PDB file of C-alpha atoms in Angstrom:
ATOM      1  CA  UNK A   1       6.593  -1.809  -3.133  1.00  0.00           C
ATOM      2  CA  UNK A   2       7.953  -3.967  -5.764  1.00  0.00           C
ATOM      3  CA  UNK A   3       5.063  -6.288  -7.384  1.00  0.00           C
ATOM      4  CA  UNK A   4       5.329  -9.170  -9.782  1.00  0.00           C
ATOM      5  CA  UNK A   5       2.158  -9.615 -11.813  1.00  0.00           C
ATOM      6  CA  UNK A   6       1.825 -13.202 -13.934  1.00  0.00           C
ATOM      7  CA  UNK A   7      -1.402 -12.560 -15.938  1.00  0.00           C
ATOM      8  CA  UNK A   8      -1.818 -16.123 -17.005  1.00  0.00           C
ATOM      9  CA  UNK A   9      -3.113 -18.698 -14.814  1.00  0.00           C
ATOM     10  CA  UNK A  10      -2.777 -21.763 -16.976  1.00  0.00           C
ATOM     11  CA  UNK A  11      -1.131 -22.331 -20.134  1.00  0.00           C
ATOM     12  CA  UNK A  12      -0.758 -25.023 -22.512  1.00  0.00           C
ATOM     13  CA  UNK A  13       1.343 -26.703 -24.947  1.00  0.00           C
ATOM     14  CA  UNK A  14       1.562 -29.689 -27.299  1.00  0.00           C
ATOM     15  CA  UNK A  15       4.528 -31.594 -27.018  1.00  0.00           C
ATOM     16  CA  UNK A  16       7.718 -30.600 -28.933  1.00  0.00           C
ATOM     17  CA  UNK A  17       6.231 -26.851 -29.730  1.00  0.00           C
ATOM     18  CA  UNK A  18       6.816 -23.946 -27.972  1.00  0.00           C
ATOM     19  CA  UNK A  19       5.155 -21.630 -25.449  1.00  0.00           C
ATOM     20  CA  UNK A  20       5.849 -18.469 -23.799  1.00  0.00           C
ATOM     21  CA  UNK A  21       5.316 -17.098 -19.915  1.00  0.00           C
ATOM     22  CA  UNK A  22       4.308 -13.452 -19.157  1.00  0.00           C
ATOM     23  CA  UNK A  23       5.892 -11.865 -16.459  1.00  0.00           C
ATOM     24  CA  UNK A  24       5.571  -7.540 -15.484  1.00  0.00           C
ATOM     25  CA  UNK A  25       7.040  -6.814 -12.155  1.00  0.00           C
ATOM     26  CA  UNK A  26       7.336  -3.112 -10.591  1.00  0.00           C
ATOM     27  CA  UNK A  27      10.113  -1.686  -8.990  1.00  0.00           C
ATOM     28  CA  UNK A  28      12.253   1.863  -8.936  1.00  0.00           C
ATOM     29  CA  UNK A  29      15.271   0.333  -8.374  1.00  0.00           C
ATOM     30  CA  UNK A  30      17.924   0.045 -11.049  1.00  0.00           C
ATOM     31  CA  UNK A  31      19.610  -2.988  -9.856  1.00  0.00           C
ATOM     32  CA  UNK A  32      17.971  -6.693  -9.400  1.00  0.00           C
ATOM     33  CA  UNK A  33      17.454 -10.034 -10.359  1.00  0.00           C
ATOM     34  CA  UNK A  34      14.706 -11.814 -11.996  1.00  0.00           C
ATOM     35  CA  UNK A  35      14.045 -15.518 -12.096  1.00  0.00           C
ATOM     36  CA  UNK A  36      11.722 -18.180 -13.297  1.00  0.00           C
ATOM     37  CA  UNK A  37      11.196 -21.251 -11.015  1.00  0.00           C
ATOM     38  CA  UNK A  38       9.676 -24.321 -11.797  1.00  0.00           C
ATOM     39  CA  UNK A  39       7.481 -26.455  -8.928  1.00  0.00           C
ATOM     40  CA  UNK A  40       6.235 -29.722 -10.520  1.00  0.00           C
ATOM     41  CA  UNK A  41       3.453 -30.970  -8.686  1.00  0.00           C
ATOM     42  CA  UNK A  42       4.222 -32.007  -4.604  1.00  0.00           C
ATOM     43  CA  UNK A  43       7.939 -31.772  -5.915  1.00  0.00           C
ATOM     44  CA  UNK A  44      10.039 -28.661  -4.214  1.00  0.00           C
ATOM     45  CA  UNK A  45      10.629 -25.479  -6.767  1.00  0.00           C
ATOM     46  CA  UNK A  46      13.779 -25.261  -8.893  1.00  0.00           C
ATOM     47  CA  UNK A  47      15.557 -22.276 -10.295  1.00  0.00           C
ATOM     48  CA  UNK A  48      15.282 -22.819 -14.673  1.00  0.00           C
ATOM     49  CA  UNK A  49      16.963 -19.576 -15.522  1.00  0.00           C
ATOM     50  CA  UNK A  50      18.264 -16.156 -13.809  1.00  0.00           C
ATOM     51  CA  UNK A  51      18.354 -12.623 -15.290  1.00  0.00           C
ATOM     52  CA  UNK A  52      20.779  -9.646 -14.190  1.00  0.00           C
ATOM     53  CA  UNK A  53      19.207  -6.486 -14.633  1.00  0.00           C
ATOM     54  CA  UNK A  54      22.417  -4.961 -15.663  1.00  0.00           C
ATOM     55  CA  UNK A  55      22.957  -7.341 -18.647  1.00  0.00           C
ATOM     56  CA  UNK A  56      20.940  -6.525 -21.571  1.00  0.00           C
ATOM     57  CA  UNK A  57      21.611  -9.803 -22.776  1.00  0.00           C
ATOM     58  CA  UNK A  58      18.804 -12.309 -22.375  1.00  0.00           C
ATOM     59  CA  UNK A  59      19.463 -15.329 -20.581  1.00  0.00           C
ATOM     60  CA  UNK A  60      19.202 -18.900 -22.047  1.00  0.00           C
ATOM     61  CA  UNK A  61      19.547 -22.173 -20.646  1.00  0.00           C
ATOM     62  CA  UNK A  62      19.271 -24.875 -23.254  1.00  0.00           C
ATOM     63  CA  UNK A  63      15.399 -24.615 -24.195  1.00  0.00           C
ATOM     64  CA  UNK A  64      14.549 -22.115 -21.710  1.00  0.00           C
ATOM     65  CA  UNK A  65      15.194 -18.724 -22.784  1.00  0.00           C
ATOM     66  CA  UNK A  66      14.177 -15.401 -21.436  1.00  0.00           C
ATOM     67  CA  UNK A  67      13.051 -12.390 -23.225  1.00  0.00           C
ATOM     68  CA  UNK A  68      14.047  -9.453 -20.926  1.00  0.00           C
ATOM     69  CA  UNK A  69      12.622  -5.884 -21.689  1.00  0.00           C
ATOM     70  CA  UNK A  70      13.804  -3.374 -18.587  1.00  0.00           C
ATOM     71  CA  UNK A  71      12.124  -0.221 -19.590  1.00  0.00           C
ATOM     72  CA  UNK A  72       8.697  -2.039 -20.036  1.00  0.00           C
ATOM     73  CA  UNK A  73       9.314  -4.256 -16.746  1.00  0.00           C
ATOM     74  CA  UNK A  74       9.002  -7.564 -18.372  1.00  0.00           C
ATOM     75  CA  UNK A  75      10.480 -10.734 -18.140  1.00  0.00           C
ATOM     76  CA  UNK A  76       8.709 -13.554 -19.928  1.00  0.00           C
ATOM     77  CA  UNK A  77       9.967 -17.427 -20.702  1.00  0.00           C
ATOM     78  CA  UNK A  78       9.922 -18.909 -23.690  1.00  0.00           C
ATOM     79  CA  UNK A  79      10.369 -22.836 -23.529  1.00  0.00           C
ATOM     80  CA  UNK A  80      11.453 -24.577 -26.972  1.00  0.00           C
ATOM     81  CA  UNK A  81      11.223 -28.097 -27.493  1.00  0.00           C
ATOM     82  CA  UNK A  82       8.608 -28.685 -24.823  1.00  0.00           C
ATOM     83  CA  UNK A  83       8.620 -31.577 -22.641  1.00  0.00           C
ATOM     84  CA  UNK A  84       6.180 -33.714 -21.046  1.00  0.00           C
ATOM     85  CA  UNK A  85       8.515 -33.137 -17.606  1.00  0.00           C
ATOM     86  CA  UNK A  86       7.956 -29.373 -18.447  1.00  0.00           C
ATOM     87  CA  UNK A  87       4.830 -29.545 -17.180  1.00  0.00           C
ATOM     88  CA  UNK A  88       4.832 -27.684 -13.425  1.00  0.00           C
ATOM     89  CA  UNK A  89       4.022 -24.279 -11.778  1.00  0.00           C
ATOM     90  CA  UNK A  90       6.331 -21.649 -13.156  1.00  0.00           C
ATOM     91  CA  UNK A  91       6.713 -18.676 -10.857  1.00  0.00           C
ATOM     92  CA  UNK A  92       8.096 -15.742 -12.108  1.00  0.00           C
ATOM     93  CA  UNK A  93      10.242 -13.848  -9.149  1.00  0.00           C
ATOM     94  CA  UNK A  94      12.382 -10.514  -8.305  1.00  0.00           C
ATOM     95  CA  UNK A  95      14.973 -10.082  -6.166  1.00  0.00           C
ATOM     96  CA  UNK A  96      16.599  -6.846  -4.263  1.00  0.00           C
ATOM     97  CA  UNK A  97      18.864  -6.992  -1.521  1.00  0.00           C
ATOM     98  CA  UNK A  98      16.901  -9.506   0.496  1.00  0.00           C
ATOM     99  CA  UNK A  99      13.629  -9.306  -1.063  1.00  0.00           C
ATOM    100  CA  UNK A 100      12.530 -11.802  -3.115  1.00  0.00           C
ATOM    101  CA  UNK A 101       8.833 -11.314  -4.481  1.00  0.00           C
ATOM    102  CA  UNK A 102       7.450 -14.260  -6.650  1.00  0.00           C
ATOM    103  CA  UNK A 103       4.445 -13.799  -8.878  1.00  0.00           C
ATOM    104  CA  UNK A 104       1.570 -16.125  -8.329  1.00  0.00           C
ATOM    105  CA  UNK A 105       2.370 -18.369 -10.687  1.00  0.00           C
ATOM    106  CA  UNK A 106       1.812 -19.678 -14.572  1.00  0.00           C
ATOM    107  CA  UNK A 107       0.277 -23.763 -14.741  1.00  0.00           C
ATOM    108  CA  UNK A 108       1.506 -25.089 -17.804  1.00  0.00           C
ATOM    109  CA  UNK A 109       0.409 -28.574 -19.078  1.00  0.00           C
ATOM    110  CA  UNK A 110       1.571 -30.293 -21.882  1.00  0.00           C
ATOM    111  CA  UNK A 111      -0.220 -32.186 -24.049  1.00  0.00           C
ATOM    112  CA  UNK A 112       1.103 -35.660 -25.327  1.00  0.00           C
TER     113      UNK A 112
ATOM    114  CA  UNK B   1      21.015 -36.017  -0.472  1.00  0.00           C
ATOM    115  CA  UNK B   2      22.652 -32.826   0.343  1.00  0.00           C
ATOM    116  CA  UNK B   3      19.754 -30.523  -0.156  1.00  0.00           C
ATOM    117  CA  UNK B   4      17.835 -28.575   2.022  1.00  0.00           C
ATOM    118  CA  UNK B   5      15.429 -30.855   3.737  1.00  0.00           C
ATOM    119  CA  UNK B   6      12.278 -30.254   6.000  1.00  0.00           C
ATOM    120  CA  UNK B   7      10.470 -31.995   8.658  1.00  0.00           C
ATOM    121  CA  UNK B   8       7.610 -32.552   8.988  1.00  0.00           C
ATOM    122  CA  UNK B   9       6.455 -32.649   5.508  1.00  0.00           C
ATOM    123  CA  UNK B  10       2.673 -32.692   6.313  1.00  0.00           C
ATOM    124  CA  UNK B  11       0.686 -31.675   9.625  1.00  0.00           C
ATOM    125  CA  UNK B  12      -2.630 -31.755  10.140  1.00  0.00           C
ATOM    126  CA  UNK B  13      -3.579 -29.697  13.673  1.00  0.00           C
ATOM    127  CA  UNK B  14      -6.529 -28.688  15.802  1.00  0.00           C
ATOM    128  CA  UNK B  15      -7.153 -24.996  16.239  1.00  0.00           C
ATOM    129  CA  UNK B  16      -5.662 -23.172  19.008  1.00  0.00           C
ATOM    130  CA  UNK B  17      -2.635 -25.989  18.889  1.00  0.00           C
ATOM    131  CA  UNK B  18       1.086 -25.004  18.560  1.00  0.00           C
ATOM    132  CA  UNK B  19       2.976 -26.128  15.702  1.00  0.00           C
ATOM    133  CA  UNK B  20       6.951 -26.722  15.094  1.00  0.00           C
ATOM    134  CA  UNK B  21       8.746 -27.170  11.906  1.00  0.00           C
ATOM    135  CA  UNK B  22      12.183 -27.932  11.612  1.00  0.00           C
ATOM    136  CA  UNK B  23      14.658 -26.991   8.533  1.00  0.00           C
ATOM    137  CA  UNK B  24      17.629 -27.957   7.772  1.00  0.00           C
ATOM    138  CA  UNK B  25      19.563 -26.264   5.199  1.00  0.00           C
ATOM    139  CA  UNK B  26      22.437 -26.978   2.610  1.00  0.00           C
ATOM    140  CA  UNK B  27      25.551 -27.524   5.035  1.00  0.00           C
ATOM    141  CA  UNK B  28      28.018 -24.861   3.889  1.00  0.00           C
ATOM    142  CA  UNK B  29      25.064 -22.464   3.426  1.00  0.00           C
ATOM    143  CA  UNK B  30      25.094 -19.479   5.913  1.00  0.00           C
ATOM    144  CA  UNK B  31      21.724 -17.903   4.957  1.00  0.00           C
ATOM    145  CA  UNK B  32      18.128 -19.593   5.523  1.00  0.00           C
ATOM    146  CA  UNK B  33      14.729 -17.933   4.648  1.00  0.00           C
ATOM    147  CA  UNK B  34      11.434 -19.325   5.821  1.00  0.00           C
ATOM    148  CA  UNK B  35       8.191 -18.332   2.577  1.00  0.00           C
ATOM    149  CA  UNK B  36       4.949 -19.079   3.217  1.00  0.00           C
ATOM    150  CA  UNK B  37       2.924 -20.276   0.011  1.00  0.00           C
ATOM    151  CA  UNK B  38      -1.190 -19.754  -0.268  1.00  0.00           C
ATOM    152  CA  UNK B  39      -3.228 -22.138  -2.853  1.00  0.00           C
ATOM    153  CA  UNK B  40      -2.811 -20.394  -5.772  1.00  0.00           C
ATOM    154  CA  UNK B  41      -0.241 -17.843  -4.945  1.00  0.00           C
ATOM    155  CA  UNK B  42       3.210 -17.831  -4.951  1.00  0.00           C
ATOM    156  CA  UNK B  43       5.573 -18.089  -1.905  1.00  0.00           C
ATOM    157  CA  UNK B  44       5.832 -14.876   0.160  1.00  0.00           C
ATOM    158  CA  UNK B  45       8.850 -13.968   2.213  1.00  0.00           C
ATOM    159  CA  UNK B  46       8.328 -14.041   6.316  1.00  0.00           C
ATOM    160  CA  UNK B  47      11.709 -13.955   7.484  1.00  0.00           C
ATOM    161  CA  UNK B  48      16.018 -14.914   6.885  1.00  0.00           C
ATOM    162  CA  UNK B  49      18.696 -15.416   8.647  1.00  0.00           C
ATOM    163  CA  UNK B  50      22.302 -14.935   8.510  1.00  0.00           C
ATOM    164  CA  UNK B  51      23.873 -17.446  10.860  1.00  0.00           C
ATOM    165  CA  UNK B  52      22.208 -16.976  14.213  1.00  0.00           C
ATOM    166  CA  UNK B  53      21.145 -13.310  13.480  1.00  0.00           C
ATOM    167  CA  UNK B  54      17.037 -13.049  12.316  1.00  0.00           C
ATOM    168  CA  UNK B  55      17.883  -9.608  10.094  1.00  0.00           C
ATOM    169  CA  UNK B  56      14.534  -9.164   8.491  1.00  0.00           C
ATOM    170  CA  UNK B  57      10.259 -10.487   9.369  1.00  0.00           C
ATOM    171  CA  UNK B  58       7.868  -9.250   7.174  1.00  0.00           C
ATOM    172  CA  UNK B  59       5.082  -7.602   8.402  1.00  0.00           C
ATOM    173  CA  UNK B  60       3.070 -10.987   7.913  1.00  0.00           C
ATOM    174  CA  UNK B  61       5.160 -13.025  10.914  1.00  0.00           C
ATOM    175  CA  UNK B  62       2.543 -11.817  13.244  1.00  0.00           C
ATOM    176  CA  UNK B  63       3.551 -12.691  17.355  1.00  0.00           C
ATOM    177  CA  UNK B  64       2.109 -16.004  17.173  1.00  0.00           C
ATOM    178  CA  UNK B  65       4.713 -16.511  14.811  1.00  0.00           C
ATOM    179  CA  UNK B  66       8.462 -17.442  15.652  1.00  0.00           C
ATOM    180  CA  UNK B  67      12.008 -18.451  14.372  1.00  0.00           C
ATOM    181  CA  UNK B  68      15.071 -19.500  15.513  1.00  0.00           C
ATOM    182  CA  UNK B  69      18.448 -20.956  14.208  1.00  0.00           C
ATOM    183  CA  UNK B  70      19.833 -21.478  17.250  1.00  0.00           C
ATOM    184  CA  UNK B  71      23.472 -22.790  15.993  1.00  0.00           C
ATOM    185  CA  UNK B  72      23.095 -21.238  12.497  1.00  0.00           C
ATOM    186  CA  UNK B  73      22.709 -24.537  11.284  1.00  0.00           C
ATOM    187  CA  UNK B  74      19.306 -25.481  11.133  1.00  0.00           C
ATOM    188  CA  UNK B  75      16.244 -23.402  11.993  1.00  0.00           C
ATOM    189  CA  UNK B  76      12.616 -23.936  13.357  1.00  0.00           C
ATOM    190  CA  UNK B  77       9.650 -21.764  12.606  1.00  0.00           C
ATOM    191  CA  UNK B  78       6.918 -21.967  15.369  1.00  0.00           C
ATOM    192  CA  UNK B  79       3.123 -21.263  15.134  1.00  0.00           C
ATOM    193  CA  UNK B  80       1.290 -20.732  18.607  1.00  0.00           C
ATOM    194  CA  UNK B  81      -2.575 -21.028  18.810  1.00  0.00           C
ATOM    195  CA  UNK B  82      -2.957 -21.634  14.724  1.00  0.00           C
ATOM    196  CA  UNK B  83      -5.892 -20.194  13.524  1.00  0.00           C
ATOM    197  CA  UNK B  84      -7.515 -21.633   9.849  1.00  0.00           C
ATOM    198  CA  UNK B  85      -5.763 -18.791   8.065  1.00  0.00           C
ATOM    199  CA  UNK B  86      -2.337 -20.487   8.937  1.00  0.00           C
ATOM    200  CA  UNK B  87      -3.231 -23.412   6.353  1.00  0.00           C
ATOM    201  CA  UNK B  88      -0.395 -23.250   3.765  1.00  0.00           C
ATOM    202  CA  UNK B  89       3.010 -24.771   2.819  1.00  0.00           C
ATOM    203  CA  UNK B  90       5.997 -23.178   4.468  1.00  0.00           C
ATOM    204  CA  UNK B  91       9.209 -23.106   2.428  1.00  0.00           C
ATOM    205  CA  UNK B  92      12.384 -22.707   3.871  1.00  0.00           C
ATOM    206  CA  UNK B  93      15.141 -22.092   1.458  1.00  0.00           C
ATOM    207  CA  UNK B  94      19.571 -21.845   2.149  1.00  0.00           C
ATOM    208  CA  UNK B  95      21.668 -19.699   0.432  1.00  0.00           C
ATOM    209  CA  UNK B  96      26.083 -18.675   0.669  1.00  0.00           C
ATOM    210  CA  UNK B  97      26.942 -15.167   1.213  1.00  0.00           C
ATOM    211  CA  UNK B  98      30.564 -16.589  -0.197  1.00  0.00           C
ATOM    212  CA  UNK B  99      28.743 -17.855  -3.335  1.00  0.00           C
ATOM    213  CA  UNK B 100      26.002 -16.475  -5.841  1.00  0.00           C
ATOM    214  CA  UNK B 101      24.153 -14.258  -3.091  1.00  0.00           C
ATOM    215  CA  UNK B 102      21.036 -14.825  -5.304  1.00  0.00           C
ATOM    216  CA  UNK B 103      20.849 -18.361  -5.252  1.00  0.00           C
ATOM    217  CA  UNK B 104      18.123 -19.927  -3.057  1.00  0.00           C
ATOM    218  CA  UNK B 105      17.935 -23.870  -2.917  1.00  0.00           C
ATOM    219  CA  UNK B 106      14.220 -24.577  -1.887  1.00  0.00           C
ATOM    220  CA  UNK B 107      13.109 -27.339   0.540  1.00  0.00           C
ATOM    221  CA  UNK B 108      10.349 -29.848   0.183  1.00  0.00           C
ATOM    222  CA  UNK B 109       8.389 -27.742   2.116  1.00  0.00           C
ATOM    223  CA  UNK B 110       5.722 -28.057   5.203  1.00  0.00           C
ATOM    224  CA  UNK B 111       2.271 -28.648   4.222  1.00  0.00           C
ATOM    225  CA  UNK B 112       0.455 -27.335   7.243  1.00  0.00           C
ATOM    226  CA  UNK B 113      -3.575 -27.762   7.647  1.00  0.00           C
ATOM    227  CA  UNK B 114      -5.491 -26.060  10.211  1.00  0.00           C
ATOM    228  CA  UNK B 115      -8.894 -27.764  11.340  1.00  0.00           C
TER     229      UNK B 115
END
């Protein structure tokens, strides 16, 4: 079964620095998608950035960028620049077919 | 607003009671999923649609649990005789088999609270 592990609970960052999500996930297949979502707090999650499993080019999406390692299974975020609206739940997720398995789920705060 | 929007957005319910929530998903969109999402954890899949057609529960929609999309518009997820366990927020999500198959657009979600 294919398992998404976040192995940091909370995280934090000072304002205009930069900080960086884990994310391992588990799977045999070959062919997926990874994703990081953002839920700020009693707000409804939001996709920041997607990866394709076939691309070995890491994603970016202005300061969120992704480094993607397939044969260790990990996917973490790195966040430049960071904001105060950064501040949320980040859940890392995989998807195959139909399943979509999140990972329970990174707090970051940042500090003024 | 065009997103995907649910209804009720909190409930607070007795034990034993039956529970409805409605969802309505992004117009054009002609997939919905319903996640249920634990304190602390992340949201875990219980079923989708495609149009009318339920194609996949997880093993964690137990019978008291059901869903519909009648119309394959929007969809309701029913709980019957909620136990304590049932507490949690229940995302429903839309997504276009014509578009970017991996896009899901959350909803608000349903905060629901067993006493």
């Amino acid at each position: 079964a294919q398992t998404v592990t976040q192995s940091q609970p909370e995280m934090s960052v000072q304002e205009a620095e930069t900080v960086t999500l884990s994310c391992t996930y588990d799977t045999s297949e070959s062919d997926y998608y990874l994703f990081w979502y953002k839920q700020p707090p009693s707000r409804q999650m939001i996709l920041v950035i997607r990866q394709e499993a076939y691309k070995q080019q890491n994603a970016t999406e202005n300061r969120f960028s992704v480094n993607f390692q397939k044969a260790a299974k990990s996917f973490s975020l790195k966040i430049s620049d960071s904001q105060l609206g950064d501040a949320a739940m980040y859940f890392c997720a995989y998807l195959n077919n139909n399943d979509m398995r999140f990972g329970a789920g990174t707090r970051l705060t940042v500090k003024p | 607003d065009t997103g995907v929007s649910q209804d009720p957005r909190h409930k607070i319910t007795k034990r034993g009671q039956n529970v409805t929530f409605r969802c309505d998903p992004i117009s054009e969109h002609n997939r919905l999923y319903w996640y249920r999402q634990t304190l602390g954890q992340g949201p875990e899949f219980l079923t989708y649609f495609q149009n009318e057609a339920q194609l996949e529960k997880s093993r964690l929609l137990s019978d008291r649990f059901s869903a519909e999309r009648p119309k394959g518009s929007f969809s309701t997820l029913e709980i019957q005789r909620t136990e304590q366990g049932d507490s949690a927020m229940y995302l429903c999500a839309s997504s276009s088999t014509s578009g970017s198959l991996w896009e899901q657009f959350f909803g608000p979600g349903t905060r629901l609270t067993v006493l």
